[in-house]
PDB file of C-alpha atoms in Angstrom:
ATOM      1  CA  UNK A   1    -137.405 146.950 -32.201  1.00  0.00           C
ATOM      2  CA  UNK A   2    -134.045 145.531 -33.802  1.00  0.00           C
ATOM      3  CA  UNK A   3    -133.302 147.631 -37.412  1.00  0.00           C
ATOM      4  CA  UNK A   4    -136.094 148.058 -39.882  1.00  0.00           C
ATOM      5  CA  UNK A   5    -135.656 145.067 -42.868  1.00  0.00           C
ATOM      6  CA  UNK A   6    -136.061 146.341 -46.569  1.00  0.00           C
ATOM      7  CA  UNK A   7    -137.892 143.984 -46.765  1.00  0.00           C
ATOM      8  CA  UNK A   8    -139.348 140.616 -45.660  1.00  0.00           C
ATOM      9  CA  UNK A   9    -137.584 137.975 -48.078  1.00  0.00           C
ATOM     10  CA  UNK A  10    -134.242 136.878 -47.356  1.00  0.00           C
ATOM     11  CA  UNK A  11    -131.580 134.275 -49.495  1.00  0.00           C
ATOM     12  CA  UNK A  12    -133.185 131.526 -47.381  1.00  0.00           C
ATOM     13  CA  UNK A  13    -136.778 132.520 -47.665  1.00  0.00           C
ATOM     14  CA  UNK A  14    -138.698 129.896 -48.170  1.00  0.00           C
ATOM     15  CA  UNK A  15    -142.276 128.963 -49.952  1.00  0.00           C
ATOM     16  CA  UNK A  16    -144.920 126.402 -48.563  1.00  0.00           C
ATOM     17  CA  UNK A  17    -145.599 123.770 -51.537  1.00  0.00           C
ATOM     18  CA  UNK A  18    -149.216 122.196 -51.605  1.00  0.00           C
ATOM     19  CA  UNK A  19    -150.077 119.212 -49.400  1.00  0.00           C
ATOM     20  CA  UNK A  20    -146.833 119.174 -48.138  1.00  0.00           C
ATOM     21  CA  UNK A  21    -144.472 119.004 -44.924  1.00  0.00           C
ATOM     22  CA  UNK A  22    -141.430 120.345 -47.248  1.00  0.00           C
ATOM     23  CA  UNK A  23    -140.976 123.913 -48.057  1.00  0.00           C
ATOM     24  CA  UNK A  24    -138.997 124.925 -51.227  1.00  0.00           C
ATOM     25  CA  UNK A  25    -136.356 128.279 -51.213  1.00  0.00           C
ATOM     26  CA  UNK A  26    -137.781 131.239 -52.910  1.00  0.00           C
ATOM     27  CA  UNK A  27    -134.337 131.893 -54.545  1.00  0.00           C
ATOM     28  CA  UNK A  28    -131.583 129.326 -56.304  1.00  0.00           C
ATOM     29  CA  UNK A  29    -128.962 128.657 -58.701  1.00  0.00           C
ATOM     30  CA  UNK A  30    -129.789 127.750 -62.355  1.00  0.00           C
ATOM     31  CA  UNK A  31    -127.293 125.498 -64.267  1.00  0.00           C
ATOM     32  CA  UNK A  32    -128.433 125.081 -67.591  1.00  0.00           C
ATOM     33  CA  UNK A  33    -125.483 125.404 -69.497  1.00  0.00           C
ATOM     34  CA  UNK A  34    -123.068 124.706 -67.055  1.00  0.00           C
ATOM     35  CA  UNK A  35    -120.985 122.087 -68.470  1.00  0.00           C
ATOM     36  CA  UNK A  36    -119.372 119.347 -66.628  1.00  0.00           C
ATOM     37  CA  UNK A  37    -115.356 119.591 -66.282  1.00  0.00           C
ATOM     38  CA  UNK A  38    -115.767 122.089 -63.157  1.00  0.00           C
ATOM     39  CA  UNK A  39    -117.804 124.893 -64.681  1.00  0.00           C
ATOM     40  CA  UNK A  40    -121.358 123.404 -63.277  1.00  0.00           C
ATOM     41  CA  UNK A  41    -119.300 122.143 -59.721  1.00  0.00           C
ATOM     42  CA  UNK A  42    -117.382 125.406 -59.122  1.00  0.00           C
ATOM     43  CA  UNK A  43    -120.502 127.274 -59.622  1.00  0.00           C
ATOM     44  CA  UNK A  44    -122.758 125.185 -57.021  1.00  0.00           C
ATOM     45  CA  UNK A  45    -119.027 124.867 -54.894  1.00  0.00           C
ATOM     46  CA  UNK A  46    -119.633 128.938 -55.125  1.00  0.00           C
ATOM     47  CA  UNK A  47    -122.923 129.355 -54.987  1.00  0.00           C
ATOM     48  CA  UNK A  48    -124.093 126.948 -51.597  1.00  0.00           C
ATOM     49  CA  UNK A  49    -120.790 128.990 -50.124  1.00  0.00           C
ATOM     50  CA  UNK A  50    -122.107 132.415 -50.853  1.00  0.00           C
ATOM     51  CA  UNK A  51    -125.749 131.482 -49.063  1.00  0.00           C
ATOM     52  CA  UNK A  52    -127.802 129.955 -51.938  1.00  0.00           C
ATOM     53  CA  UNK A  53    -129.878 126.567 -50.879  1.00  0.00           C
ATOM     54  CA  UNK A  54    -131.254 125.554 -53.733  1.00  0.00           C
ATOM     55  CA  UNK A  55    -129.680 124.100 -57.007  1.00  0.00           C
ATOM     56  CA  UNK A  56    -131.830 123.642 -59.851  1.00  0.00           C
ATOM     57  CA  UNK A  57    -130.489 120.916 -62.464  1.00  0.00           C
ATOM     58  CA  UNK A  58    -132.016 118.242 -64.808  1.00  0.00           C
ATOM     59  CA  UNK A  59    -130.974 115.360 -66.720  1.00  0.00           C
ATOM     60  CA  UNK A  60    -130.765 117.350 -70.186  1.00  0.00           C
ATOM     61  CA  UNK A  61    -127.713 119.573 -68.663  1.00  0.00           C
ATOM     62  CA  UNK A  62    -125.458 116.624 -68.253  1.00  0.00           C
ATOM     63  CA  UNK A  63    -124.029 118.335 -64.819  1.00  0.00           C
ATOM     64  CA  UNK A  64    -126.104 116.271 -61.955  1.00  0.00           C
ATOM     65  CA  UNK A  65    -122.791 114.681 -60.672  1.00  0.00           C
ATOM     66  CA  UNK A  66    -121.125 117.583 -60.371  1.00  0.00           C
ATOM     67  CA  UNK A  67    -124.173 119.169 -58.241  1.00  0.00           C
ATOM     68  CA  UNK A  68    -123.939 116.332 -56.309  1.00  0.00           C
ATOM     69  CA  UNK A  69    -120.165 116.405 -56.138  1.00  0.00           C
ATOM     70  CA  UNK A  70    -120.862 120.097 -55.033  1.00  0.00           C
ATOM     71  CA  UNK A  71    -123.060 119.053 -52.424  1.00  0.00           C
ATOM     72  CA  UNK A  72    -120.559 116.566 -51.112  1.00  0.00           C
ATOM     73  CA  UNK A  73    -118.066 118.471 -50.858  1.00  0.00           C
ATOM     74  CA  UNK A  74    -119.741 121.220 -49.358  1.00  0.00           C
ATOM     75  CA  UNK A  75    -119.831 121.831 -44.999  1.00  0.00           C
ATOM     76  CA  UNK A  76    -123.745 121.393 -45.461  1.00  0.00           C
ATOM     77  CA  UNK A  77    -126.147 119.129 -44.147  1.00  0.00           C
ATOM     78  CA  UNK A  78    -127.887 117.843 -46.760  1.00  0.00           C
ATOM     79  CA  UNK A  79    -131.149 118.972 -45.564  1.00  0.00           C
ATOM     80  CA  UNK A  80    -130.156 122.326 -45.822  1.00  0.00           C
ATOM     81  CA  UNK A  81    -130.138 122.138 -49.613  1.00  0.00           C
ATOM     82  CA  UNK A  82    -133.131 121.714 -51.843  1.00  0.00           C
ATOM     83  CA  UNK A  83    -132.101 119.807 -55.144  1.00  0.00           C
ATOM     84  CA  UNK A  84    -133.980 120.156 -58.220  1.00  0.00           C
ATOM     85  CA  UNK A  85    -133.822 117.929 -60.775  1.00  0.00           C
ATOM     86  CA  UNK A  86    -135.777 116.930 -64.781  1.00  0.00           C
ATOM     87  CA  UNK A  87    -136.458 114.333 -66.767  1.00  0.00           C
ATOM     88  CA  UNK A  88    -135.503 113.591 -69.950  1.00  0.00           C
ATOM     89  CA  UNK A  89    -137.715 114.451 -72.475  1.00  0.00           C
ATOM     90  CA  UNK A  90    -136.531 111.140 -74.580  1.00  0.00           C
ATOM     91  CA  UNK A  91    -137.673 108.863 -71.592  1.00  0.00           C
ATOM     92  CA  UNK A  92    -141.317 109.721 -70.584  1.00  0.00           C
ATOM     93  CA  UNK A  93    -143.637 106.876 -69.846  1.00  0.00           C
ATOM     94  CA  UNK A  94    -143.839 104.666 -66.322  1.00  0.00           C
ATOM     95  CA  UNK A  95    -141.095 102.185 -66.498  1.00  0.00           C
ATOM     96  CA  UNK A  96    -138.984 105.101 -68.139  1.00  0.00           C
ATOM     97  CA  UNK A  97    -139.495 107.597 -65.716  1.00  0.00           C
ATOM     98  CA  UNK A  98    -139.419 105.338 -62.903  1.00  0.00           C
ATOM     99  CA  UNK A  99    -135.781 103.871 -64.132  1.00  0.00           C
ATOM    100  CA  UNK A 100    -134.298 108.082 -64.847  1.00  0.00           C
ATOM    101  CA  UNK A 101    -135.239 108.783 -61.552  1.00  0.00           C
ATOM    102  CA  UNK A 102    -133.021 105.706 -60.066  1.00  0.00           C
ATOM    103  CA  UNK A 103    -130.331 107.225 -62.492  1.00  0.00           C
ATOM    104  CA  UNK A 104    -130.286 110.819 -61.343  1.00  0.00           C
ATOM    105  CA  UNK A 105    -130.157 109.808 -57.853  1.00  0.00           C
ATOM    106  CA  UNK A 106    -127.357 107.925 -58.648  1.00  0.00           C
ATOM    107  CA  UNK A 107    -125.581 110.664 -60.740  1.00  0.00           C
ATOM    108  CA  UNK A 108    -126.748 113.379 -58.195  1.00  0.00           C
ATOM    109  CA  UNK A 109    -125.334 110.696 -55.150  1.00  0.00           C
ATOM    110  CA  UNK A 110    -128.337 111.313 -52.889  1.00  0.00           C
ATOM    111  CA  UNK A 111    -130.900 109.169 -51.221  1.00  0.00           C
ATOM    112  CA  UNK A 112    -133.580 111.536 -52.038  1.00  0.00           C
ATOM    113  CA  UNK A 113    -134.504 114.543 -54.552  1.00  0.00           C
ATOM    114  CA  UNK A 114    -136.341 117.177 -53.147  1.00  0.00           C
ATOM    115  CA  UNK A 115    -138.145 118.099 -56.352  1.00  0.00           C
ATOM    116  CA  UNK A 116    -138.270 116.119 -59.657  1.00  0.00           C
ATOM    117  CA  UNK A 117    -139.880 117.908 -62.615  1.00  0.00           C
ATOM    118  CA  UNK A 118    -140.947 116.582 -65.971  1.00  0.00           C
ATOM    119  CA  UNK A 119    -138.899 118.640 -68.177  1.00  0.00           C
ATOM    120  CA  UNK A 120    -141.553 119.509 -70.849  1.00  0.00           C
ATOM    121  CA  UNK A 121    -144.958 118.222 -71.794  1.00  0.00           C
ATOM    122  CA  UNK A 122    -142.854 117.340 -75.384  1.00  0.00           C
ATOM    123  CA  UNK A 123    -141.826 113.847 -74.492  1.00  0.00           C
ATOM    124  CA  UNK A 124    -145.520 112.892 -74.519  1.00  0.00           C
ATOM    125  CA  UNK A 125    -147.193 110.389 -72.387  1.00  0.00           C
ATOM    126  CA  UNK A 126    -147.351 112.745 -69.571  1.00  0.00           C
ATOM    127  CA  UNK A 127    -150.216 110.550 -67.613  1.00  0.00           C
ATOM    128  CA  UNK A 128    -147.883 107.638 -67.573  1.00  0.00           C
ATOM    129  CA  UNK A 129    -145.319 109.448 -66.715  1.00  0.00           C
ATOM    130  CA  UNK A 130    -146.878 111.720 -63.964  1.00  0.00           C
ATOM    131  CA  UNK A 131    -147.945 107.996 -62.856  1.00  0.00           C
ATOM    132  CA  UNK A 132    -143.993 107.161 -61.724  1.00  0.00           C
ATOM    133  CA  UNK A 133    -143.326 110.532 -60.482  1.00  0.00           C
ATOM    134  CA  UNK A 134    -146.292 109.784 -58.270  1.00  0.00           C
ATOM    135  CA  UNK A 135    -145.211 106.780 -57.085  1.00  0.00           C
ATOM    136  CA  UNK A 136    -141.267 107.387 -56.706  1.00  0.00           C
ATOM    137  CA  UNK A 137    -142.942 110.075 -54.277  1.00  0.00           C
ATOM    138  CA  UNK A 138    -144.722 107.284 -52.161  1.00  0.00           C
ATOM    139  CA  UNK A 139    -141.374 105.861 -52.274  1.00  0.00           C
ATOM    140  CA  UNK A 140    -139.780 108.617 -50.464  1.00  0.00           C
ATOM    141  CA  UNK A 141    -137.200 108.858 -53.808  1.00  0.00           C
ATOM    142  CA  UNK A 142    -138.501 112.525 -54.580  1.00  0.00           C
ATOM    143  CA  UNK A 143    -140.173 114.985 -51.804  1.00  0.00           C
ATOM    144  CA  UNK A 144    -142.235 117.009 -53.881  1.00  0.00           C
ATOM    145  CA  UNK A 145    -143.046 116.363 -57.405  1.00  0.00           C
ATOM    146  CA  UNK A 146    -143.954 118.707 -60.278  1.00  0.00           C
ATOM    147  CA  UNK A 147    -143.644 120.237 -63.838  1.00  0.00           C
ATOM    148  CA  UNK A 148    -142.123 122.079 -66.600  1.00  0.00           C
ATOM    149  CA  UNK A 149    -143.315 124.101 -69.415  1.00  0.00           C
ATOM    150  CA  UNK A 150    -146.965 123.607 -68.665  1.00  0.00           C
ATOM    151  CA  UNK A 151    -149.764 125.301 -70.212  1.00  0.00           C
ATOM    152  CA  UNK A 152    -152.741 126.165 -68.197  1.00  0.00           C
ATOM    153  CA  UNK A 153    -154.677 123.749 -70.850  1.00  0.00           C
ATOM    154  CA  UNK A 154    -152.084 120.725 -70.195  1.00  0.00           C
ATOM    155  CA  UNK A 155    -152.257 121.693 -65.846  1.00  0.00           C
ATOM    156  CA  UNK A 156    -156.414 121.115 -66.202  1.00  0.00           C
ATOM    157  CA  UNK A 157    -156.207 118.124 -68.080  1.00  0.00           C
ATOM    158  CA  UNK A 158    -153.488 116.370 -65.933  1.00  0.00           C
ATOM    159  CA  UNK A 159    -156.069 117.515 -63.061  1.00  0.00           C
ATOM    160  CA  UNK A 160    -158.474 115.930 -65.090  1.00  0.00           C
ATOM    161  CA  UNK A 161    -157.249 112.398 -64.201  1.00  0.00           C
ATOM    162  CA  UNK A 162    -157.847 112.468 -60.662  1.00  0.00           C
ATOM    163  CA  UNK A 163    -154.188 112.223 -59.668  1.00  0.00           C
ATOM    164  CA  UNK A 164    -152.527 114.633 -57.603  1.00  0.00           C
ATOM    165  CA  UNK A 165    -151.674 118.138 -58.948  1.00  0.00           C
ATOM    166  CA  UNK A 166    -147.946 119.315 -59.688  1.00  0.00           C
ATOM    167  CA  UNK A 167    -146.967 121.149 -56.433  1.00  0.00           C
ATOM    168  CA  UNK A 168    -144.601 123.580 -59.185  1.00  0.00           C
ATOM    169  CA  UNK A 169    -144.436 124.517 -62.730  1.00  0.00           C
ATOM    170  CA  UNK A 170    -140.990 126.027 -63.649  1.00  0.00           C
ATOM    171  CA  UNK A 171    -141.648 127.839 -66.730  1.00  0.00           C
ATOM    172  CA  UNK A 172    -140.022 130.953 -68.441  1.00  0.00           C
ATOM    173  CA  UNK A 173    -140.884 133.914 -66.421  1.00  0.00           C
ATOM    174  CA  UNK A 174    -139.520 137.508 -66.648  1.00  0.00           C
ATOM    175  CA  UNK A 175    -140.522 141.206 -66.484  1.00  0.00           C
ATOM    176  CA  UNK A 176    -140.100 141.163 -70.622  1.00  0.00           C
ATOM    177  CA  UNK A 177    -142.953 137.957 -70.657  1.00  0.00           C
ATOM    178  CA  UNK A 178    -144.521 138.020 -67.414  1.00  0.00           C
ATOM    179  CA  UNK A 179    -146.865 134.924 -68.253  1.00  0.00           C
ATOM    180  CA  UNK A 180    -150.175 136.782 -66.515  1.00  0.00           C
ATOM    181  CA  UNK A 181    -152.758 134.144 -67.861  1.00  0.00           C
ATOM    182  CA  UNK A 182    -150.749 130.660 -66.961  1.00  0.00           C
ATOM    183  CA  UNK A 183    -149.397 132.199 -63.348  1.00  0.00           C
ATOM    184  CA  UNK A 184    -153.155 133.306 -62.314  1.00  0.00           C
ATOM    185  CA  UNK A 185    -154.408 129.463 -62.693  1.00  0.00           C
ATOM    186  CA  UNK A 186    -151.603 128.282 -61.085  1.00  0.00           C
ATOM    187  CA  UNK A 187    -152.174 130.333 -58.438  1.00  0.00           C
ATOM    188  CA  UNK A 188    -155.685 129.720 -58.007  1.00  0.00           C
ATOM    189  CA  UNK A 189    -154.893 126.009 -57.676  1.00  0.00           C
ATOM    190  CA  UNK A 190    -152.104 126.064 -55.075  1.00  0.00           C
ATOM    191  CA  UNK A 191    -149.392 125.465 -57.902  1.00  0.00           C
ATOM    192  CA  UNK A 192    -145.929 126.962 -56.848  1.00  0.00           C
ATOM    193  CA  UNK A 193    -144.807 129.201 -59.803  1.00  0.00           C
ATOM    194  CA  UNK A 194    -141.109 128.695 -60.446  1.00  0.00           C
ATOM    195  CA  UNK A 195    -139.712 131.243 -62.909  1.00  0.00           C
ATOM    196  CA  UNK A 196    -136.589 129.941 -65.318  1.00  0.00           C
ATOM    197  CA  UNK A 197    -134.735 132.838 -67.763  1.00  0.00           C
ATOM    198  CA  UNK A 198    -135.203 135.524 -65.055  1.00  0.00           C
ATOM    199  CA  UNK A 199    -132.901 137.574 -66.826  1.00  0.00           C
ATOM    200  CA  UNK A 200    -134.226 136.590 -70.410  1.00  0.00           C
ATOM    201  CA  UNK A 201    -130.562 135.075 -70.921  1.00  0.00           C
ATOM    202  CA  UNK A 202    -129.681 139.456 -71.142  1.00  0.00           C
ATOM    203  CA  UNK A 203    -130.629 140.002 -74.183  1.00  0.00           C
ATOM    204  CA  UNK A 204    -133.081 142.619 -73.028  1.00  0.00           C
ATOM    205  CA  UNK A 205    -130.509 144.551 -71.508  1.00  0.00           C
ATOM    206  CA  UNK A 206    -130.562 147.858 -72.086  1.00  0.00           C
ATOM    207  CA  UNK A 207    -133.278 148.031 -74.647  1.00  0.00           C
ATOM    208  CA  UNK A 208    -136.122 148.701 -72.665  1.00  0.00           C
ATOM    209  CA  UNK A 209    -137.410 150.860 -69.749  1.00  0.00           C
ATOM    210  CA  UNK A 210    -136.132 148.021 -66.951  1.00  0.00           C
ATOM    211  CA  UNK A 211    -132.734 149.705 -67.600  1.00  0.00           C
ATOM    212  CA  UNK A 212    -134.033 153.330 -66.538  1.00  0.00           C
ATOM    213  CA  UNK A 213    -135.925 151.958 -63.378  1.00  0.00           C
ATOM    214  CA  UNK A 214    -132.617 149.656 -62.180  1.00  0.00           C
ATOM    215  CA  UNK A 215    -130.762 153.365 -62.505  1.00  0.00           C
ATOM    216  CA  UNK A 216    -133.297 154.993 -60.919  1.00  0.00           C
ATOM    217  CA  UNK A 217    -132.896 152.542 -57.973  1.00  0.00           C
ATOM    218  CA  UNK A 218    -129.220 152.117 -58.500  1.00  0.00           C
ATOM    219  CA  UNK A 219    -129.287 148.555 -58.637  1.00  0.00           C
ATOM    220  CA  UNK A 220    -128.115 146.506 -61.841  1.00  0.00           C
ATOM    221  CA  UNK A 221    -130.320 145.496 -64.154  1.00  0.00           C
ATOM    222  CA  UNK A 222    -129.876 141.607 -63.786  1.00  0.00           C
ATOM    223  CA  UNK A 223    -130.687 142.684 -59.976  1.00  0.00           C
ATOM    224  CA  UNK A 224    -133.939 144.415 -60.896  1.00  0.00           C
ATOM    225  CA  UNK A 225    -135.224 141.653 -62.640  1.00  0.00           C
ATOM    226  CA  UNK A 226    -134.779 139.084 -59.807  1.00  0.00           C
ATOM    227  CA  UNK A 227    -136.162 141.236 -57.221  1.00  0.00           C
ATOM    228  CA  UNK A 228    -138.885 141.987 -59.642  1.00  0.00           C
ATOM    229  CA  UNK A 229    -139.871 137.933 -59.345  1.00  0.00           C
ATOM    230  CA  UNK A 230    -139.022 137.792 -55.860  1.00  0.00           C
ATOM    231  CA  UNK A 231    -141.697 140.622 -55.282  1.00  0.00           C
ATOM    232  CA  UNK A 232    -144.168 139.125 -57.143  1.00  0.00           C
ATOM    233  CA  UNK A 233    -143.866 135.890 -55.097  1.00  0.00           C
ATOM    234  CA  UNK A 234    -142.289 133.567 -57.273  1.00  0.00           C
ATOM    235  CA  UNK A 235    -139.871 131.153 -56.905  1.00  0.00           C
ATOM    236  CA  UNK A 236    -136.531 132.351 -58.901  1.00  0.00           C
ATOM    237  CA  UNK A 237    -133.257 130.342 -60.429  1.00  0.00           C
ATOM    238  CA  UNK A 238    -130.855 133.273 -62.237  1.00  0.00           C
ATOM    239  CA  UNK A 239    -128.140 131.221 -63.700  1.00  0.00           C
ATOM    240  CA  UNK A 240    -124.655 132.162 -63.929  1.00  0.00           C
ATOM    241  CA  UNK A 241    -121.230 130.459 -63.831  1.00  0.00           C
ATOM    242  CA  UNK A 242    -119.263 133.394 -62.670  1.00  0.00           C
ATOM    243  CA  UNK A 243    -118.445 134.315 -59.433  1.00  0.00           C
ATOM    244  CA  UNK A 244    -119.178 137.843 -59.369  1.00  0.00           C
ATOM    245  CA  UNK A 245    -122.821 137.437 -61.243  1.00  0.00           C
ATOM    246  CA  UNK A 246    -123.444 134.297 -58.872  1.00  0.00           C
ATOM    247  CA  UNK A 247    -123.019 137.214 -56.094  1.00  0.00           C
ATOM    248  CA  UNK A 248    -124.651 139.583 -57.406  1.00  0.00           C
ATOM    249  CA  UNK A 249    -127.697 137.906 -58.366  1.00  0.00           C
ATOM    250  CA  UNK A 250    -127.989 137.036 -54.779  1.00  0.00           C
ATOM    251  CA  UNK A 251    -127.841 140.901 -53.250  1.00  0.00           C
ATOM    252  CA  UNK A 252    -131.385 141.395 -53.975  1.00  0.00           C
ATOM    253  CA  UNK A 253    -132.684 141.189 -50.414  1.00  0.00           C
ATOM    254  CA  UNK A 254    -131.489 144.678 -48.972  1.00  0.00           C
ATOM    255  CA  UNK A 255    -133.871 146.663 -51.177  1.00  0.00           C
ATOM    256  CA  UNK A 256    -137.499 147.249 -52.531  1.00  0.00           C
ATOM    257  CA  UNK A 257    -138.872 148.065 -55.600  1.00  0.00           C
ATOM    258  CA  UNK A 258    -141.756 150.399 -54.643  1.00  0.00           C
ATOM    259  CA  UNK A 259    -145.481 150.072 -55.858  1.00  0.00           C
ATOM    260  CA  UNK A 260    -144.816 152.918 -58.420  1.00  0.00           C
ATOM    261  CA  UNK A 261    -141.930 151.127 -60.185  1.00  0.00           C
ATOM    262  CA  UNK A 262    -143.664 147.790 -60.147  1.00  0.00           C
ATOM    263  CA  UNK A 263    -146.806 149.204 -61.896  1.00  0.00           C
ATOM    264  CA  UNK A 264    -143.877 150.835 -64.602  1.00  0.00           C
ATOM    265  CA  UNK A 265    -142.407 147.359 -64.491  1.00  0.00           C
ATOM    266  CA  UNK A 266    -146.382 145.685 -65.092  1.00  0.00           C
ATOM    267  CA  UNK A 267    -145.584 147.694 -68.371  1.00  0.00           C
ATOM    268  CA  UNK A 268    -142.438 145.931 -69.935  1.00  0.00           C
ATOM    269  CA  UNK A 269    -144.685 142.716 -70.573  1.00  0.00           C
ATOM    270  CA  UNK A 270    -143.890 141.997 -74.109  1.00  0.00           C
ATOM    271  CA  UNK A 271    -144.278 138.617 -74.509  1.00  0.00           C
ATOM    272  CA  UNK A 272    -140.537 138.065 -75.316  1.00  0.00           C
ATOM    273  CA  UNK A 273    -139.860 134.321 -75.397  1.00  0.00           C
ATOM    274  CA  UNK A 274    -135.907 133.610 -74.321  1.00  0.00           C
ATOM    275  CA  UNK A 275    -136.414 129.672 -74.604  1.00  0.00           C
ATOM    276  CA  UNK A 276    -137.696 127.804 -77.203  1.00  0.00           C
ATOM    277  CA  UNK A 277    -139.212 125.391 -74.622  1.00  0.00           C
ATOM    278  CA  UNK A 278    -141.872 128.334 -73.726  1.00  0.00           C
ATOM    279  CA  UNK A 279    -143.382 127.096 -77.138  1.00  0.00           C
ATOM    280  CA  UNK A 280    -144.580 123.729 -75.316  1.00  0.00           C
ATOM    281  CA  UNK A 281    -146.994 125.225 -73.218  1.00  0.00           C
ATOM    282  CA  UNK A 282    -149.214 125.226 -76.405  1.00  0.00           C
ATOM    283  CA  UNK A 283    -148.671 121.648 -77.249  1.00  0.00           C
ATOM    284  CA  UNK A 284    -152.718 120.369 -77.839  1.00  0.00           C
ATOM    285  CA  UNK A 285    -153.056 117.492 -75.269  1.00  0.00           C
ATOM    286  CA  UNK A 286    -153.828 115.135 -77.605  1.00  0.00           C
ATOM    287  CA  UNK A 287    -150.275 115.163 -78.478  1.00  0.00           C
ATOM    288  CA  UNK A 288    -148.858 114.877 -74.736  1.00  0.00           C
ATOM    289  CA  UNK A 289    -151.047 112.929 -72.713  1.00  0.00           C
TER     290      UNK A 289
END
C-alpha cells in the first residue's frame, strides 16, 4: 500500500549508462558560470546539502577545486556523488587529453571522475582524443566516459572507428529546442542524453505558452521546464548559484505533468539556441576528427 507517489523519479533517481556497472543521477547541479572565490563552492556546499548527487563541472569554468573543496567538506561518502567533469577545448589530442585529465583530478582532489566529457567536437582531433579518454577509463581514472555538443553526424563517425561509443552526450536541451532528430539516434544507440540550458538561461520566460501551462499546474516556470526533461527521460543539470533557485529547481519530484500538457509542451519546440556551443553539432567531420 504505503501513499500513492506522483510519480516514479525521485532527486536520487538514477539512469543505467551503456556497458556499465555505474549508474549516473537523473538530476544535478550545473556550474557554468560559477566563479571561484565561494560562488561555485557555496553552491555545491548547498546543493549536495539540499539532496542533489551529482555536480556537473569542466575545465573551461575554472571552479573544479572548489567542487572538490565542496565535496570535501561535505558529510558524504564520496561514492554517493557523481562528478562530472570537460576537457578543454585548447588541449584535445592523446598526450593532451591524457595529461588534463591528471590535472582535473588533481584540481577536483579525487582518485577518480565518474564521468569525463570532451567539451565540444571544436578542439578537433576528436579520435585521438576519444583514444585517452578510452584509456584513462582502463585506468580506472574516469568511470564512464562520454561527450559534448555532438551531432548525430560526428556520434556515427566516432562509431565509425571501432572504438567504444560515448555512454552520454550533454548537449543543449530544452522545451524551447527540444533536439528531436540528435536525441532519437542517441537513443537508438544506448547513448545517455544529458540536457545542459534546461531553462534556456530564462530568457524564454514568459514569452511563450510554457508560462500558461506552469500556471495552469501552479508550479514555476523554471520548475516546468525541468520536470518537462525529467519526464522525457533525460538526464538534467539546471544551474543556479542561489539558494532559493538551487531549491527550487530540485522540488520537481512531487508532481506530474499530464499527457495533455506534454503534447502542448511537444508544441513550444522552436529551435531556440541558448549556447553558442549548440552550433558545434554541425561542425563537418573533416574538421574534428
Amino acid at each position: 500500500g504505503g501513499l500513492c507517489r506522483p510519480s516514479r523519479f525521485t532527486l536520487s533517481s538514477t539512469v543505467a549508462l551503456r556497458k556499465s556497472p555505474h549508474r549516473m543521477p537523473r538530476f544535478g547541479l550545473g556550474t557554468w558560470l560559477s566563479k571561484g572565490q565561494g560562488e561555485a563552492l557555496n553552491a555545491c556546499k548547498f546543493a549536495l546539502a539540499s539532496g542533489y548527487r551529482m555536480i556537473d563541472t569542466a575545465a573551461l569554468y575554472n571552479n573544479e577545486e572548489d567542487v572538490g573543496r565542496a565535496i570535501a567538506e561535505s558529510d558524504m561518502k564520496r561514492e554517493e556523488i557523481f562528478v562530472v567533469t570537460k576537457l578543454h577545448t585548447n588541449f584535445h589530442g592523446k598526450k593532451e587529453a591524457t595529461a588534463e585529465i591528471q590535472k582535473s583530478l588533481k584540481k577536483l582532489g579525487l582518485e577518480y571522475i565518474d564521468l569525463f566529457l570532451i567539451h565540444s567536437p571544436k578542439g578537433g582531433k576528436v579520435v585521438q582524443t576519444w583514444e585517452a579518454l578510452v584509456e584513462a577509463k582502463k585506468q580506472g581514472l574516469v568511470r564512464c566516459i562520454g561527450v559534448s555538443n555532438f551531432g548525430i553526424r560526428q556520434l556515427q563517425e566516432l562509431k565509425a572507428t571501432g572504438m567504444e561509443i560515448p555512454a552520454v552526450n550533454q548537449i543543449e536541451l530544452h522545451v524551447w529546442n527540444q533536439q528531436k532528430e540528435t536525441v532519437k539516434y542517441m537513443e537508438d544507440n544506448g547513448i545517455a542524453v544529458m540536457g545542459y540550458c534546461p531553462l534556456a538561461r530564462v530568457k524564454k520566460f514568459g514569452s511563450t505558452k510554457v508560462a500558461a501551462i506552469a500556471k495552469e499546474l501552479k508550479v514555476t516556470e523554471a520548475q516546468l521546464a525541468i520536470r518537462w526533461s525529467i519526464q522525457k527521460g533525460y538526464i538534467t543539470i539546471p544551474k543556479s548559484s542561489s539558494e532559493k533557485r538551487i531549491k527550487e529547481n530540485s522540488e520537481v519530484f512531487d508532481f506530474t505533468i499530464p499527457p495533455r500538457l506534454m503534447e502542448e509542451l511537444e508544441q513550444c519546440d522552436e529551435g531556440f539556441k541558448a549556447s553558442n556551443s549548440v552550433n558545434n553539432m554541425k561542425l563537418p567531420w573533416r574538421e574534428v576528427k
